[in-house]
Each structure stands twice: as C-alpha cells, then as structure tokens.
Amino acid sequence: EVQLVESGGGLVQPGGSLRLACAASGFTFSLNAMGWIRQAPGKGLEWVSSVWTGGSTYYGDSVKGRFTVSRDDAKNTMYLQMNSLKPDDTGVYFCALARRWPATTPEDFNYRGQGTQVTVSS
C-alpha cells in the first residue's frame, strides 16, 4: 500500500523559510518520480514542483527561484525547501507520486498524502 506522510508545515512570516518532508513507503521510491501539489483556501489544486528519478527538477512559475525540491533515495524521503515565502504560498501542501512523466499538473499524479498546512502571515 502506497503511503505518503508529509511533515514540516506551520506558520511563518512573509520572507521566512520552511522545509517540508515527505516520507514514502509501499513502493520502490528510487524508481518513481515525485512531486508537490498545493491547495490554497477556496481554490483548486496547483502543481508546485517535481523531481525525476535521476534528480532532475521542475518548478511552477509561481515558486521558481524560491523553492527547491530534492530527494534522498536512501531514506525514501522527498523534501521541499521553501524560501522567501509569500502570503500567496499559504495552503495545504501534498506530497504526490507521479503516474507519468513529465509531471507538471495535478492530474499527472495518482497518489498523494494527507497534506501539511503552510500559513504565511504576519
């Protein structure tokens, strides 16, 4: 059974940083592309970032230059380092398993975790 468990969310002031983690189990992590999807209050799902098995990374325009996705295959864990956070980054962040590549829309993922709340506010 695929399990994805996010952690690291919280309340941060604008301009601050957070690091999210996603612990994966139930599948061969190193052979699968992964990504992050978020949902702002009252809005639909938005693709944030993806990381390929070889480490290649992709980012949505709204986070490019501020967020960094990475993976540690030895620990079956993916990370999202978020810097220069803005109020518009507020939302629930989901770790997701890609079902095809490139994975640049929410529909390109077939599993996601329960999510972790990120709130950017002064």
Short mmCIF file of C-alpha atoms in Angstrom, two decimals:
data_model
loop_
_atom_site.label_atom_id
_atom_site.label_comp_id
_atom_site.label_asym_id
_atom_site.label_seq_id
_atom_site.Cartn_x
_atom_site.Cartn_y
_atom_site.Cartn_z
CA GLU A 1 0.00 0.00 0.00
CA VAL A 2 1.35 3.39 -1.02
CA GLN A 3 1.80 5.72 1.94
CA LEU A 4 2.97 9.31 1.78
CA VAL A 5 3.33 11.29 5.00
CA GLU A 6 4.13 15.00 4.94
CA SER A 7 5.66 16.99 7.78
CA GLY A 8 7.22 20.39 8.40
CA GLY A 9 4.35 22.76 7.81
CA GLY A 10 3.50 25.65 10.11
CA LEU A 11 3.05 29.37 10.49
CA VAL A 12 5.79 31.62 9.13
CA GLN A 13 6.12 35.34 8.47
CA PRO A 14 6.44 36.68 4.92
CA GLY A 15 10.01 36.35 3.76
CA GLY A 16 10.61 33.36 6.01
CA SER A 17 11.50 29.77 5.22
CA LEU A 18 10.14 26.30 5.83
CA ARG A 19 11.32 22.83 4.90
CA LEU A 20 8.74 20.18 4.16
CA ALA A 21 9.48 16.46 4.17
CA CYS A 22 7.62 13.52 2.67
CA ALA A 23 8.23 10.01 3.98
CA ALA A 24 7.26 7.38 1.42
CA SER A 25 6.56 3.66 1.75
CA GLY A 26 4.78 0.83 -0.02
CA PHE A 27 6.57 1.21 -3.36
CA THR A 28 10.09 1.43 -4.77
CA PHE A 29 10.76 5.09 -4.08
CA SER A 30 14.01 5.31 -6.07
CA LEU A 31 12.27 4.20 -9.28
CA ASN A 32 9.49 6.76 -9.17
CA ALA A 33 9.14 10.44 -9.91
CA MET A 34 7.64 12.50 -7.11
CA GLY A 35 6.22 15.95 -6.66
CA TRP A 36 4.47 18.55 -4.54
CA ILE A 37 0.99 19.90 -5.10
CA ARG A 38 -0.74 22.58 -3.05
CA GLN A 39 -4.23 23.88 -2.47
CA ALA A 40 -4.89 27.43 -1.35
CA PRO A 41 -8.04 28.20 0.67
CA GLY A 42 -11.07 28.11 -1.62
CA LYS A 43 -9.03 27.22 -4.71
CA GLY A 44 -8.20 24.12 -6.73
CA LEU A 45 -5.06 22.03 -6.73
CA GLU A 46 -1.89 23.67 -8.08
CA TRP A 47 1.23 21.82 -9.15
CA VAL A 48 4.32 23.16 -7.33
CA SER A 49 7.33 21.03 -8.20
CA SER A 50 8.53 17.63 -9.41
CA VAL A 51 11.71 15.59 -9.14
CA TRP A 52 12.65 12.82 -11.54
CA THR A 53 14.42 9.61 -10.54
CA GLY A 54 17.71 10.99 -11.82
CA GLY A 55 17.31 14.13 -9.77
CA SER A 56 16.10 16.49 -12.49
CA THR A 57 13.77 19.09 -11.03
CA TYR A 58 10.91 21.19 -12.36
CA TYR A 59 9.02 24.10 -10.82
CA GLY A 60 5.84 26.05 -11.34
CA ASP A 61 6.36 29.66 -12.35
CA SER A 62 4.99 30.98 -9.06
CA VAL A 63 7.70 29.25 -6.99
CA LYS A 64 10.66 29.16 -9.38
CA GLY A 65 13.77 30.63 -7.78
CA ARG A 66 12.32 30.40 -4.26
CA PHE A 67 11.58 26.69 -3.74
CA THR A 68 13.95 23.74 -4.08
CA VAL A 69 12.83 20.12 -4.31
CA SER A 70 15.18 17.25 -3.51
CA ARG A 71 15.10 13.56 -2.69
CA ASP A 72 17.07 11.13 -0.56
CA ASP A 73 16.51 7.67 -2.02
CA ALA A 74 18.36 6.02 0.86
CA LYS A 75 15.76 7.42 3.26
CA ASN A 76 12.73 7.16 0.92
CA THR A 77 12.15 10.84 1.57
CA MET A 78 11.49 13.90 -0.56
CA TYR A 79 11.95 17.48 0.61
CA LEU A 80 10.74 20.93 -0.35
CA GLN A 81 12.84 23.85 0.84
CA MET A 82 10.71 26.99 0.67
CA ASN A 83 12.41 30.38 0.93
CA SER A 84 11.16 33.95 0.58
CA LEU A 85 7.67 32.80 1.42
CA LYS A 86 4.71 34.99 0.46
CA PRO A 87 1.13 35.09 1.75
CA ASP A 88 0.07 33.60 -1.62
CA ASP A 89 2.04 30.47 -0.70
CA THR A 90 -0.48 29.72 2.04
CA GLY A 91 -2.26 26.40 1.64
CA VAL A 92 -2.15 22.68 2.20
CA TYR A 93 0.91 21.06 0.64
CA PHE A 94 0.61 17.50 -0.60
CA CYS A 95 3.37 15.06 -1.42
CA ALA A 96 2.46 13.09 -4.53
CA LEU A 97 3.57 10.05 -6.56
CA ALA A 98 3.75 10.66 -10.30
CA ARG A 99 1.99 8.30 -12.68
CA ARG A 100 3.68 9.68 -15.78
CA TRP A 101 6.48 12.00 -16.81
CA PRO A 102 6.75 14.88 -17.21
CA ALA A 103 4.57 15.52 -14.20
CA THR A 104 3.56 19.17 -14.30
CA THR A 105 -0.15 19.14 -13.47
CA PRO A 106 -2.10 17.68 -10.53
CA GLU A 107 -3.58 15.11 -12.94
CA ASP A 108 -0.10 13.65 -13.55
CA PHE A 109 -0.07 12.22 -10.03
CA ASN A 110 -2.09 9.24 -8.81
CA TYR A 111 -1.37 9.19 -5.08
CA ARG A 112 -0.92 11.93 -2.54
CA GLY A 113 -0.61 12.20 1.22
CA GLN A 114 -2.90 13.87 3.72
CA GLY A 115 -1.07 17.16 3.41
CA THR A 116 0.58 19.64 5.72
CA GLN A 117 -0.66 23.18 6.33
CA VAL A 118 1.59 26.12 5.46
CA THR A 119 0.44 29.56 6.57
CA VAL A 120 2.38 32.68 5.61
CA SER A 121 1.18 35.64 7.61
CA SER A 122 2.45 38.47 9.74
#
